[in-house]
Amino acid sequence: MRLKVLKQAKNVYFIGVGGVSMSALAKLLSVYNYSVSGSDGVKSESLDALAFYGVQVFVGEDENRSQLLGADVVVVTDAIGLEHVELVAAKKLKKRILSRSELLEGVCQEFSNVVAVAGSHGKTTCTSMCAHVLKSCGVPFTAHIGGEDQRFGNFYYSGEEYLVSEACEYKRNLLKIPSDTAILLNVDNDHMECYKDGEDLTKCFYQFCKRAKTAFVCADDERCAKFGFSTFGISNPLADYRATEIRKKNERYSFTVEEYGKALCRVKLQAIGYCNVYNALAAFAAMRSHGFHEREISRGLENFVAVKRRFERIGQYRGADFICDYAHHPREIRSTLSTAQGVCRGNLYVVFQPHTYSRTKLLLREFIEVLQPIKNLMIYKTFPAREKYDAMGSAEFLAREVGGCLYAENVNVLKTWLKKTVKEGDAVLFLGAGDIYYAAQYLLRELT
């Protein structure tokens, strides 16, 4: 397939190709027989995976790189700054430059049916669940996932009948996605540096839903339940799709799906955590709107196991589980802690890495509220992403405000702490969306 958004281009260069969403798009273009190359700031597993698709990848910035000089189109991630050497060079050379969201918009326009998943929390999991349902239903589809599904990774391709993709609210990118079916899981104050206030954020999510042919929103979420679209939920008895008779075993949930008040089937999830009842119910509702049978949908949801960094057990040290979770917002942290407390037999140790100074500063009170009750807490240095240092939004400042916890500037501090404390039956929970995942993997290697 040739994408209209790329016009007559043959050679496409990605700046920031190691990002999960960017690498998925690079894989897609490779499948479509474009010549794809790109760079990223650091070596990663993501770059290694791209090589399998024939994508040339490079580490570091180089304004004279032949692949950049020969590119017809340059795709740029939001994560890089305007001063990036390769971006500056591309502009000087008058290359055609597309943002990640512009390319994704163009990709969406090529598909018969687009299912877009939005919300402040749970997008990656719900997107993966939708992909597993489409696989179960046997239809040609493509999945563009903002994380690493244990079966599909961040990209899956078998045809163009369906595209399922995440719709990120950062810089209002979700408004560029032309979706046939929109899912809105929840609305919470995040990425607020891109919005005037909470009302502005809520309005953006509403506009996303309104642009879709069909939209499903959470009836239990106060900010999106009033939108007037089709609904899914648990506690709200008026939800169009509702989970009832919910049962739990080792933090894995099963439930009955009710469709407009009529019981359809049972769903038994492998994925851990109560939040996944909502994610699965949303995926169920969206897939039903496309006419799929409830048994096929249920089977697909039950085939889904997990996404990496979503309560992922990465190993053990002294009989203590090392668990990684992407939670970087107070609401996500609260949910993950609840799950961890349900499965941990001994002491629970928590390592939290704040993600960006602006988020920590904006949600400081909420972070303090959710972190203070944790008995064994270590706050790890901030992952700044695209931001410059801000003392009032730093991990050091957060640790002082929380009180009764420790602060780690490097992995050696974590290593010493864990060697002194953990024992069999305990669990160590690593929370955050930054490089804490790789720190946890490094510690596991060093300690065992």
Short mmCIF file of C-alpha atoms in Angstrom, two decimals:
data_model
loop_
_atom_site.label_atom_id
_atom_site.label_comp_id
_atom_site.label_asym_id
_atom_site.label_seq_id
_atom_site.Cartn_x
_atom_site.Cartn_y
_atom_site.Cartn_z
CA MET A 1 0.00 0.00 0.00
CA ARG A 2 1.11 3.57 -0.71
CA LEU A 3 -0.06 6.13 1.84
CA LYS A 4 -1.60 9.33 0.51
CA VAL A 5 -0.07 11.30 3.38
CA LEU A 6 3.41 10.41 2.11
CA LYS A 7 2.57 11.35 -1.50
CA GLN A 8 5.34 10.08 -3.78
CA ALA A 9 7.85 9.43 -1.01
CA LYS A 10 9.98 6.30 -1.02
CA ASN A 11 12.51 7.02 1.73
CA VAL A 12 11.26 7.94 5.21
CA TYR A 13 13.49 8.93 8.12
CA PHE A 14 12.25 8.89 11.75
CA ILE A 15 13.78 11.17 14.38
CA GLY A 16 13.11 9.50 17.73
CA VAL A 17 12.32 6.12 16.17
CA GLY A 18 12.92 4.27 19.45
CA GLY A 19 9.68 5.55 21.01
CA VAL A 20 7.02 2.86 21.23
CA SER A 21 4.49 4.63 19.03
CA MET A 22 7.12 5.82 16.56
CA SER A 23 8.69 2.38 16.17
CA ALA A 24 5.25 0.86 15.50
CA LEU A 25 4.70 3.36 12.68
CA ALA A 26 8.17 2.64 11.31
CA LYS A 27 7.32 -1.07 11.23
CA LEU A 28 4.07 -0.32 9.42
CA LEU A 29 5.84 1.67 6.70
CA SER A 30 8.36 -1.13 6.32
CA VAL A 31 5.51 -3.60 5.80
CA TYR A 32 4.21 -1.23 3.11
CA ASN A 33 7.61 -1.47 1.38
CA TYR A 34 8.90 2.01 2.12
CA SER A 35 12.63 2.39 2.74
CA VAL A 36 12.65 3.24 6.45
CA SER A 37 15.47 4.45 8.66
CA GLY A 38 15.79 6.52 11.79
CA SER A 39 17.68 7.53 14.89
CA ASP A 40 17.21 7.66 18.62
CA GLY A 41 19.15 9.04 21.56
CA VAL A 42 19.98 5.70 23.19
CA LYS A 43 20.35 2.05 22.24
CA SER A 44 17.32 0.00 23.25
CA GLU A 45 15.40 -3.23 22.69
CA SER A 46 13.01 -1.21 20.57
CA LEU A 47 15.80 -0.39 18.12
CA ASP A 48 16.86 -4.04 18.01
CA ALA A 49 13.29 -5.08 17.16
CA LEU A 50 13.17 -2.63 14.25
CA ALA A 51 16.07 -4.38 12.55
CA PHE A 52 13.84 -7.45 12.12
CA TYR A 53 11.57 -5.30 9.90
CA GLY A 54 14.49 -4.08 7.80
CA VAL A 55 14.57 -0.63 9.38
CA GLN A 56 18.04 0.94 9.54
CA VAL A 57 18.55 2.43 12.99
CA PHE A 58 21.24 4.69 14.42
CA VAL A 59 22.08 5.94 17.89
CA GLY A 60 22.81 9.64 18.29
CA GLU A 61 22.35 12.79 16.22
CA ASP A 62 24.14 13.31 12.92
CA GLU A 63 23.19 16.12 10.55
CA ASN A 64 25.27 14.53 7.77
CA ARG A 65 23.78 11.03 7.99
CA SER A 66 23.16 9.82 4.43
CA GLN A 67 19.75 8.33 5.27
CA LEU A 68 18.59 11.72 6.59
CA LEU A 69 20.03 13.55 3.59
CA GLY A 70 18.33 11.13 1.20
CA ALA A 71 14.93 11.11 2.91
CA ASP A 72 11.82 12.27 1.06
CA VAL A 73 9.91 12.66 4.34
CA VAL A 74 11.14 13.11 7.92
CA VAL A 75 8.86 12.02 10.77
CA VAL A 76 9.44 13.67 14.14
CA THR A 77 8.33 12.65 17.62
CA ASP A 78 6.93 15.18 20.10
CA ALA A 79 9.61 14.09 22.57
CA ILE A 80 12.46 15.95 20.85
CA GLY A 81 13.23 19.66 21.08
CA LEU A 82 13.37 22.19 18.26
CA GLU A 83 17.16 22.35 18.68
CA HIS A 84 17.66 18.67 17.75
CA VAL A 85 20.55 18.57 15.27
CA GLU A 86 18.78 16.35 12.75
CA LEU A 87 15.54 18.34 12.88
CA VAL A 88 17.47 21.57 12.30
CA ALA A 89 19.23 19.95 9.35
CA ALA A 90 15.96 18.65 7.89
CA LYS A 91 14.51 22.15 8.01
CA LYS A 92 17.58 23.67 6.36
CA LEU A 93 17.34 21.05 3.60
CA LYS A 94 13.63 21.89 3.23
CA LYS A 95 12.62 18.29 3.80
CA ARG A 96 8.93 17.51 4.13
CA ILE A 97 8.44 17.09 7.89
CA LEU A 98 5.53 15.26 9.51
CA SER A 99 4.79 14.94 13.21
CA ARG A 100 4.04 11.50 14.59
CA SER A 101 0.36 12.41 14.91
CA GLU A 102 0.17 13.67 11.32
CA LEU A 103 1.56 10.39 10.02
CA LEU A 104 -0.84 8.41 12.22
CA GLU A 105 -3.73 10.52 10.92
CA GLY A 106 -2.74 9.65 7.36
CA VAL A 107 -2.45 5.96 8.24
CA CYS A 108 -5.94 5.95 9.76
CA GLN A 109 -7.43 7.33 6.56
CA GLU A 110 -6.39 4.17 4.69
CA PHE A 111 -8.43 1.77 6.84
CA SER A 112 -12.07 0.71 6.52
CA ASN A 113 -12.66 0.75 10.28
CA VAL A 114 -10.64 2.65 12.89
CA VAL A 115 -11.03 1.92 16.60
CA ALA A 116 -9.28 4.58 18.68
CA VAL A 117 -8.75 4.24 22.43
CA ALA A 118 -8.41 7.38 24.57
CA GLY A 119 -8.34 8.23 28.25
CA SER A 120 -5.94 9.29 30.96
CA HIS A 121 -5.34 5.72 32.13
CA GLY A 122 -5.52 2.25 30.56
CA LYS A 123 -5.17 3.10 26.85
CA THR A 124 -2.41 0.61 26.10
CA THR A 125 -4.12 -2.30 27.82
CA CYS A 126 -7.49 -1.62 26.22
CA THR A 127 -5.90 -1.23 22.78
CA SER A 128 -4.16 -4.57 23.23
CA MET A 129 -7.41 -6.18 24.33
CA CYS A 130 -9.14 -4.90 21.18
CA ALA A 131 -6.33 -6.39 19.11
CA HIS A 132 -6.77 -9.78 20.75
CA VAL A 133 -10.51 -9.65 20.07
CA LEU A 134 -9.95 -8.88 16.38
CA LYS A 135 -7.48 -11.75 16.21
CA SER A 136 -10.04 -14.05 17.81
CA CYS A 137 -12.71 -12.90 15.33
CA GLY A 138 -10.44 -13.73 12.40
CA VAL A 139 -10.62 -10.39 10.57
CA PRO A 140 -7.71 -8.65 8.80
CA PHE A 141 -6.42 -5.92 11.12
CA THR A 142 -3.50 -3.79 12.16
CA ALA A 143 -2.67 -2.83 15.75
CA HIS A 144 -0.71 0.28 16.70
CA ILE A 145 -0.04 -0.11 20.42
CA GLY A 146 1.60 2.39 22.77
CA GLY A 147 3.28 -0.37 24.75
CA GLU A 148 4.51 -3.94 24.35
CA ASP A 149 1.76 -6.54 24.34
CA GLN A 150 3.20 -9.90 25.36
CA ARG A 151 1.99 -11.51 22.14
CA PHE A 152 1.89 -8.73 19.55
CA GLY A 153 4.54 -6.33 20.79
CA ASN A 154 3.67 -2.76 19.79
CA PHE A 155 2.61 -3.63 16.24
CA TYR A 156 0.64 -6.34 14.47
CA TYR A 157 -0.37 -6.54 10.82
CA SER A 158 -2.67 -8.93 8.94
CA GLY A 159 -4.60 -6.50 6.73
CA GLU A 160 -6.42 -3.16 6.41
CA GLU A 161 -10.02 -3.95 7.36
CA TYR A 162 -9.51 -2.74 10.94
CA LEU A 163 -7.00 -0.48 12.63
CA VAL A 164 -6.91 -0.27 16.42
CA SER A 165 -4.77 2.51 17.84
CA GLU A 166 -4.16 4.56 20.93
CA ALA A 167 -5.27 8.18 20.87
CA CYS A 168 -2.98 10.26 23.08
CA GLU A 169 -4.17 13.56 24.55
CA TYR A 170 -0.67 15.07 24.68
CA LYS A 171 -0.72 18.28 22.61
CA ARG A 172 -4.31 17.32 21.60
CA ASN A 173 -2.93 14.67 19.25
CA LEU A 174 -6.08 12.55 19.63
CA LEU A 175 -8.07 15.15 17.66
CA LYS A 176 -6.07 14.24 14.56
CA ILE A 177 -7.32 10.63 14.60
CA PRO A 178 -10.37 10.06 12.35
CA SER A 179 -12.01 7.18 14.22
CA ASP A 180 -15.09 5.16 13.38
CA THR A 181 -15.33 3.88 16.95
CA ALA A 182 -13.99 5.89 19.87
CA ILE A 183 -13.39 4.55 23.36
CA LEU A 184 -12.94 6.95 26.29
CA LEU A 185 -11.86 5.10 29.43
CA ASN A 186 -11.65 8.03 31.87
CA VAL A 187 -10.69 11.68 32.23
CA ASP A 188 -8.06 12.79 34.74
CA ASN A 189 -5.77 15.78 35.05
CA ASP A 190 -2.63 14.82 33.14
CA HIS A 191 -0.52 16.51 30.45
CA MET A 192 -1.95 19.71 31.88
CA GLU A 193 0.93 21.72 30.42
CA CYS A 194 -0.99 21.35 27.13
CA TYR A 195 -4.33 22.63 28.47
CA LYS A 196 -5.70 25.77 30.11
CA ASP A 197 -7.44 23.80 32.86
CA GLY A 198 -9.41 20.64 33.58
CA GLU A 199 -12.42 21.92 31.68
CA ASP A 200 -10.29 22.47 28.58
CA LEU A 201 -8.95 18.91 28.85
CA THR A 202 -12.45 17.49 29.26
CA LYS A 203 -13.66 19.44 26.24
CA CYS A 204 -10.85 17.97 24.16
CA PHE A 205 -11.89 14.43 25.06
CA TYR A 206 -15.50 15.32 24.24
CA GLN A 207 -14.48 16.59 20.81
CA PHE A 208 -12.58 13.35 20.20
CA CYS A 209 -15.72 11.33 20.94
CA LYS A 210 -18.02 13.62 18.96
CA ARG A 211 -15.91 13.23 15.80
CA ALA A 212 -16.36 9.44 15.82
CA LYS A 213 -19.30 7.63 14.23
CA THR A 214 -19.79 5.70 17.50
CA ALA A 215 -18.34 6.49 20.92
CA PHE A 216 -18.29 4.55 24.18
CA VAL A 217 -17.48 6.36 27.43
CA CYS A 218 -17.24 5.22 31.04
CA ALA A 219 -20.53 5.70 32.88
CA ASP A 220 -18.72 5.56 36.23
CA ASP A 221 -16.39 8.47 35.41
CA GLU A 222 -18.00 11.73 36.46
CA ARG A 223 -16.31 13.87 33.83
CA CYS A 224 -17.13 11.80 30.75
CA ALA A 225 -20.42 10.14 31.77
CA LYS A 226 -22.28 13.39 31.05
CA PHE A 227 -21.15 13.50 27.41
CA GLY A 228 -24.27 11.72 26.14
CA PHE A 229 -22.62 8.88 24.21
CA SER A 230 -23.02 5.11 24.61
CA THR A 231 -21.69 3.91 27.94
CA PHE A 232 -19.97 1.06 29.76
CA GLY A 233 -19.51 0.72 33.50
CA ILE A 234 -19.81 -1.23 36.71
CA SER A 235 -21.50 0.81 39.41
CA ASN A 236 -23.85 2.84 37.20
CA PRO A 237 -26.97 0.69 36.65
CA LEU A 238 -27.88 2.70 33.54
CA ALA A 239 -24.71 1.78 31.63
CA ASP A 240 -25.42 0.28 28.21
CA TYR A 241 -22.73 -2.35 28.79
CA ARG A 242 -22.24 -3.37 32.39
CA ALA A 243 -20.04 -5.80 34.31
CA THR A 244 -21.98 -7.65 37.01
CA GLU A 245 -21.37 -10.65 39.30
CA ILE A 246 -17.70 -9.70 39.53
CA ARG A 247 -15.51 -12.32 41.20
CA LYS A 248 -11.83 -12.26 42.12
CA LYS A 249 -9.17 -14.94 42.48
CA ASN A 250 -5.56 -13.89 43.08
CA GLU A 251 -6.35 -10.41 41.69
CA ARG A 252 -7.69 -11.90 38.44
CA TYR A 253 -11.31 -11.01 37.77
CA SER A 254 -14.26 -12.64 36.05
CA PHE A 255 -17.60 -11.00 35.37
CA THR A 256 -20.87 -11.21 33.46
CA VAL A 257 -21.38 -8.79 30.59
CA GLU A 258 -24.84 -7.22 30.43
CA GLU A 259 -25.85 -5.59 27.15
CA TYR A 260 -28.71 -3.13 27.61
CA GLY A 261 -29.82 -5.02 30.71
CA LYS A 262 -29.53 -8.52 29.21
CA ALA A 263 -26.85 -10.95 30.40
CA LEU A 264 -24.71 -12.09 27.47
CA CYS A 265 -21.74 -14.13 28.70
CA ARG A 266 -19.02 -14.55 31.31
CA VAL A 267 -15.51 -13.18 30.79
CA LYS A 268 -12.61 -14.59 32.79
CA LEU A 269 -9.53 -12.39 32.57
CA GLN A 270 -5.91 -13.51 32.83
CA ALA A 271 -4.80 -9.90 33.28
CA ILE A 272 -4.27 -8.85 36.91
CA GLY A 273 -6.09 -5.92 38.48
CA TYR A 274 -9.60 -4.55 38.97
CA CYS A 275 -8.98 -1.75 36.46
CA ASN A 276 -8.90 -4.38 33.72
CA VAL A 277 -12.59 -5.05 34.20
CA TYR A 278 -13.20 -1.56 32.82
CA ASN A 279 -10.64 -2.00 30.03
CA ALA A 280 -12.16 -5.31 28.96
CA LEU A 281 -15.72 -4.01 29.17
CA ALA A 282 -14.83 -1.04 26.96
CA ALA A 283 -13.23 -3.32 24.38
CA PHE A 284 -16.25 -5.62 24.53
CA ALA A 285 -18.67 -2.75 23.86
CA ALA A 286 -16.62 -1.42 20.96
CA MET A 287 -16.31 -4.81 19.30
CA ARG A 288 -20.01 -5.55 19.71
CA SER A 289 -20.79 -2.34 17.82
CA HIS A 290 -19.03 -3.92 14.84
CA GLY A 291 -21.29 -6.97 14.99
CA PHE A 292 -18.90 -9.54 16.45
CA HIS A 293 -20.33 -12.44 18.44
CA GLU A 294 -20.06 -12.29 22.21
CA ARG A 295 -18.27 -15.68 22.40
CA GLU A 296 -15.55 -14.54 19.99
CA ILE A 297 -15.12 -11.29 21.92
CA SER A 298 -14.96 -13.12 25.24
CA ARG A 299 -12.36 -15.55 23.89
CA GLY A 300 -10.19 -12.71 22.64
CA LEU A 301 -10.31 -10.92 26.00
CA GLU A 302 -9.42 -14.13 27.80
CA ASN A 303 -6.43 -14.64 25.47
CA PHE A 304 -4.96 -11.32 26.54
CA VAL A 305 -2.34 -11.81 29.26
CA ALA A 306 -0.59 -8.50 29.86
CA VAL A 307 1.35 -5.57 28.50
CA LYS A 308 4.95 -5.15 29.54
CA ARG A 309 5.38 -2.78 32.49
CA ARG A 310 1.75 -3.33 33.55
CA PHE A 311 2.19 -5.25 36.80
CA GLU A 312 4.91 -7.29 35.11
CA ARG A 313 6.87 -9.76 37.24
CA ILE A 314 10.42 -9.57 35.92
CA GLY A 315 12.05 -12.03 38.36
CA GLN A 316 12.92 -12.76 41.98
CA TYR A 317 15.65 -11.88 44.45
CA ARG A 318 15.86 -13.93 47.67
CA GLY A 319 12.37 -15.22 46.95
CA ALA A 320 10.95 -11.69 46.67
CA ASP A 321 9.07 -10.78 43.48
CA PHE A 322 10.32 -7.83 41.43
CA ILE A 323 7.26 -6.24 39.80
CA CYS A 324 7.29 -3.33 37.34
CA ASP A 325 4.35 -1.08 36.56
CA TYR A 326 4.05 2.00 34.36
CA ALA A 327 1.97 3.86 36.97
CA HIS A 328 3.15 7.48 37.05
CA HIS A 329 -0.05 9.30 38.01
CA PRO A 330 -1.56 9.27 41.54
CA ARG A 331 -4.70 7.47 40.36
CA GLU A 332 -2.64 4.78 38.64
CA ILE A 333 -0.38 4.41 41.66
CA ARG A 334 -3.37 3.91 43.96
CA SER A 335 -4.80 1.22 41.68
CA THR A 336 -1.47 -0.62 41.35
CA LEU A 337 -0.82 -0.51 45.09
CA SER A 338 -4.22 -2.08 45.71
CA THR A 339 -3.38 -4.92 43.35
CA ALA A 340 0.08 -5.42 44.88
CA GLN A 341 -1.31 -5.56 48.40
CA GLY A 342 -3.70 -8.26 47.23
CA VAL A 343 -0.94 -10.59 46.02
CA CYS A 344 2.01 -9.81 48.33
CA ARG A 345 2.48 -12.34 51.16
CA GLY A 346 5.20 -10.46 53.03
CA ASN A 347 6.39 -6.87 53.12
CA LEU A 348 5.76 -4.60 50.15
CA TYR A 349 8.65 -2.32 49.12
CA VAL A 350 7.89 0.46 46.65
CA VAL A 351 10.31 2.35 44.40
CA PHE A 352 8.63 5.27 42.66
CA GLN A 353 10.21 7.38 39.92
CA PRO A 354 8.39 10.66 39.14
CA HIS A 355 7.95 11.31 35.42
CA THR A 356 8.53 14.96 34.42
CA TYR A 357 8.87 17.90 36.77
CA SER A 358 5.67 19.53 35.56
CA ARG A 359 3.48 16.54 36.44
CA THR A 360 5.00 16.26 39.92
CA LYS A 361 4.57 19.98 40.55
CA LEU A 362 0.99 20.09 39.26
CA LEU A 363 -0.18 16.99 41.15
CA LEU A 364 2.03 17.39 44.24
CA ARG A 365 -0.81 17.18 46.77
CA GLU A 366 -2.22 14.07 45.09
CA PHE A 367 1.21 12.41 44.99
CA ILE A 368 1.75 13.12 48.69
CA GLU A 369 -1.66 11.73 49.55
CA VAL A 370 -1.11 8.42 47.75
CA LEU A 371 2.56 7.97 48.72
CA GLN A 372 2.50 8.87 52.43
CA PRO A 373 0.71 5.69 53.59
CA ILE A 374 3.38 3.47 52.00
CA LYS A 375 5.47 1.97 54.79
CA ASN A 376 8.57 1.06 52.76
CA LEU A 377 9.01 3.76 50.11
CA MET A 378 12.02 4.85 48.07
CA ILE A 379 11.62 7.80 45.70
CA TYR A 380 14.02 7.58 42.76
CA LYS A 381 15.42 10.49 40.77
CA THR A 382 13.03 12.15 38.33
CA PHE A 383 12.85 11.04 34.72
CA PRO A 384 12.72 14.49 33.05
CA ALA A 385 11.79 13.37 29.52
CA ARG A 386 11.65 16.60 27.50
CA GLU A 387 11.82 18.99 30.49
CA LYS A 388 14.51 21.08 32.18
CA TYR A 389 15.24 20.80 35.89
CA ASP A 390 12.70 22.36 38.25
CA ALA A 391 13.52 22.06 41.96
CA MET A 392 9.89 22.47 43.03
CA GLY A 393 8.88 19.54 40.82
CA SER A 394 11.85 17.31 41.55
CA ALA A 395 11.96 13.89 43.18
CA GLU A 396 14.08 15.31 46.00
CA PHE A 397 11.41 17.89 46.79
CA LEU A 398 8.66 15.28 46.60
CA ALA A 399 10.55 13.00 49.01
CA ARG A 400 10.89 15.81 51.54
CA GLU A 401 7.20 16.67 51.27
CA VAL A 402 6.09 13.05 51.61
CA GLY A 403 8.34 12.50 54.65
CA GLY A 404 9.17 9.15 56.22
CA CYS A 405 10.65 7.81 53.00
CA LEU A 406 14.07 7.54 51.36
CA TYR A 407 15.49 9.16 48.25
CA ALA A 408 17.82 7.51 45.71
CA GLU A 409 19.91 9.47 43.25
CA ASN A 410 21.28 6.32 41.59
CA VAL A 411 20.84 2.55 41.36
CA ASN A 412 23.62 1.87 43.86
CA VAL A 413 21.47 3.39 46.60
CA LEU A 414 18.61 1.12 45.55
CA LYS A 415 20.93 -1.88 45.51
CA THR A 416 22.18 -1.26 49.03
CA TRP A 417 18.64 -0.70 50.32
CA LEU A 418 17.27 -3.89 48.79
CA LYS A 419 20.20 -6.01 50.00
CA LYS A 420 19.50 -4.87 53.56
CA THR A 421 15.74 -5.35 53.52
CA VAL A 422 14.01 -7.85 51.24
CA LYS A 423 13.41 -11.48 52.08
CA GLU A 424 11.38 -14.42 50.85
CA GLY A 425 7.68 -13.67 50.40
CA ASP A 426 8.23 -9.93 50.00
CA ALA A 427 7.55 -7.93 46.84
CA VAL A 428 9.38 -4.97 45.35
CA LEU A 429 7.18 -2.74 43.23
CA PHE A 430 8.93 -0.44 40.74
CA LEU A 431 6.60 2.35 39.61
CA GLY A 432 7.07 4.92 36.88
CA ALA A 433 7.05 5.62 33.15
CA GLY A 434 10.74 6.49 32.84
CA ASP A 435 13.92 4.41 32.99
CA ILE A 436 13.01 2.81 36.33
CA TYR A 437 12.09 -0.33 34.34
CA TYR A 438 15.66 -0.69 33.13
CA ALA A 439 17.00 0.13 36.58
CA ALA A 440 14.92 -2.73 37.99
CA GLN A 441 16.24 -5.14 35.36
CA TYR A 442 19.80 -4.03 36.09
CA LEU A 443 19.29 -4.54 39.82
CA LEU A 444 17.90 -8.00 39.28
CA ARG A 445 21.00 -8.96 37.30
CA GLU A 446 23.36 -7.43 39.86
CA LEU A 447 21.67 -8.93 42.90
CA THR A 448 21.13 -12.46 41.57
#
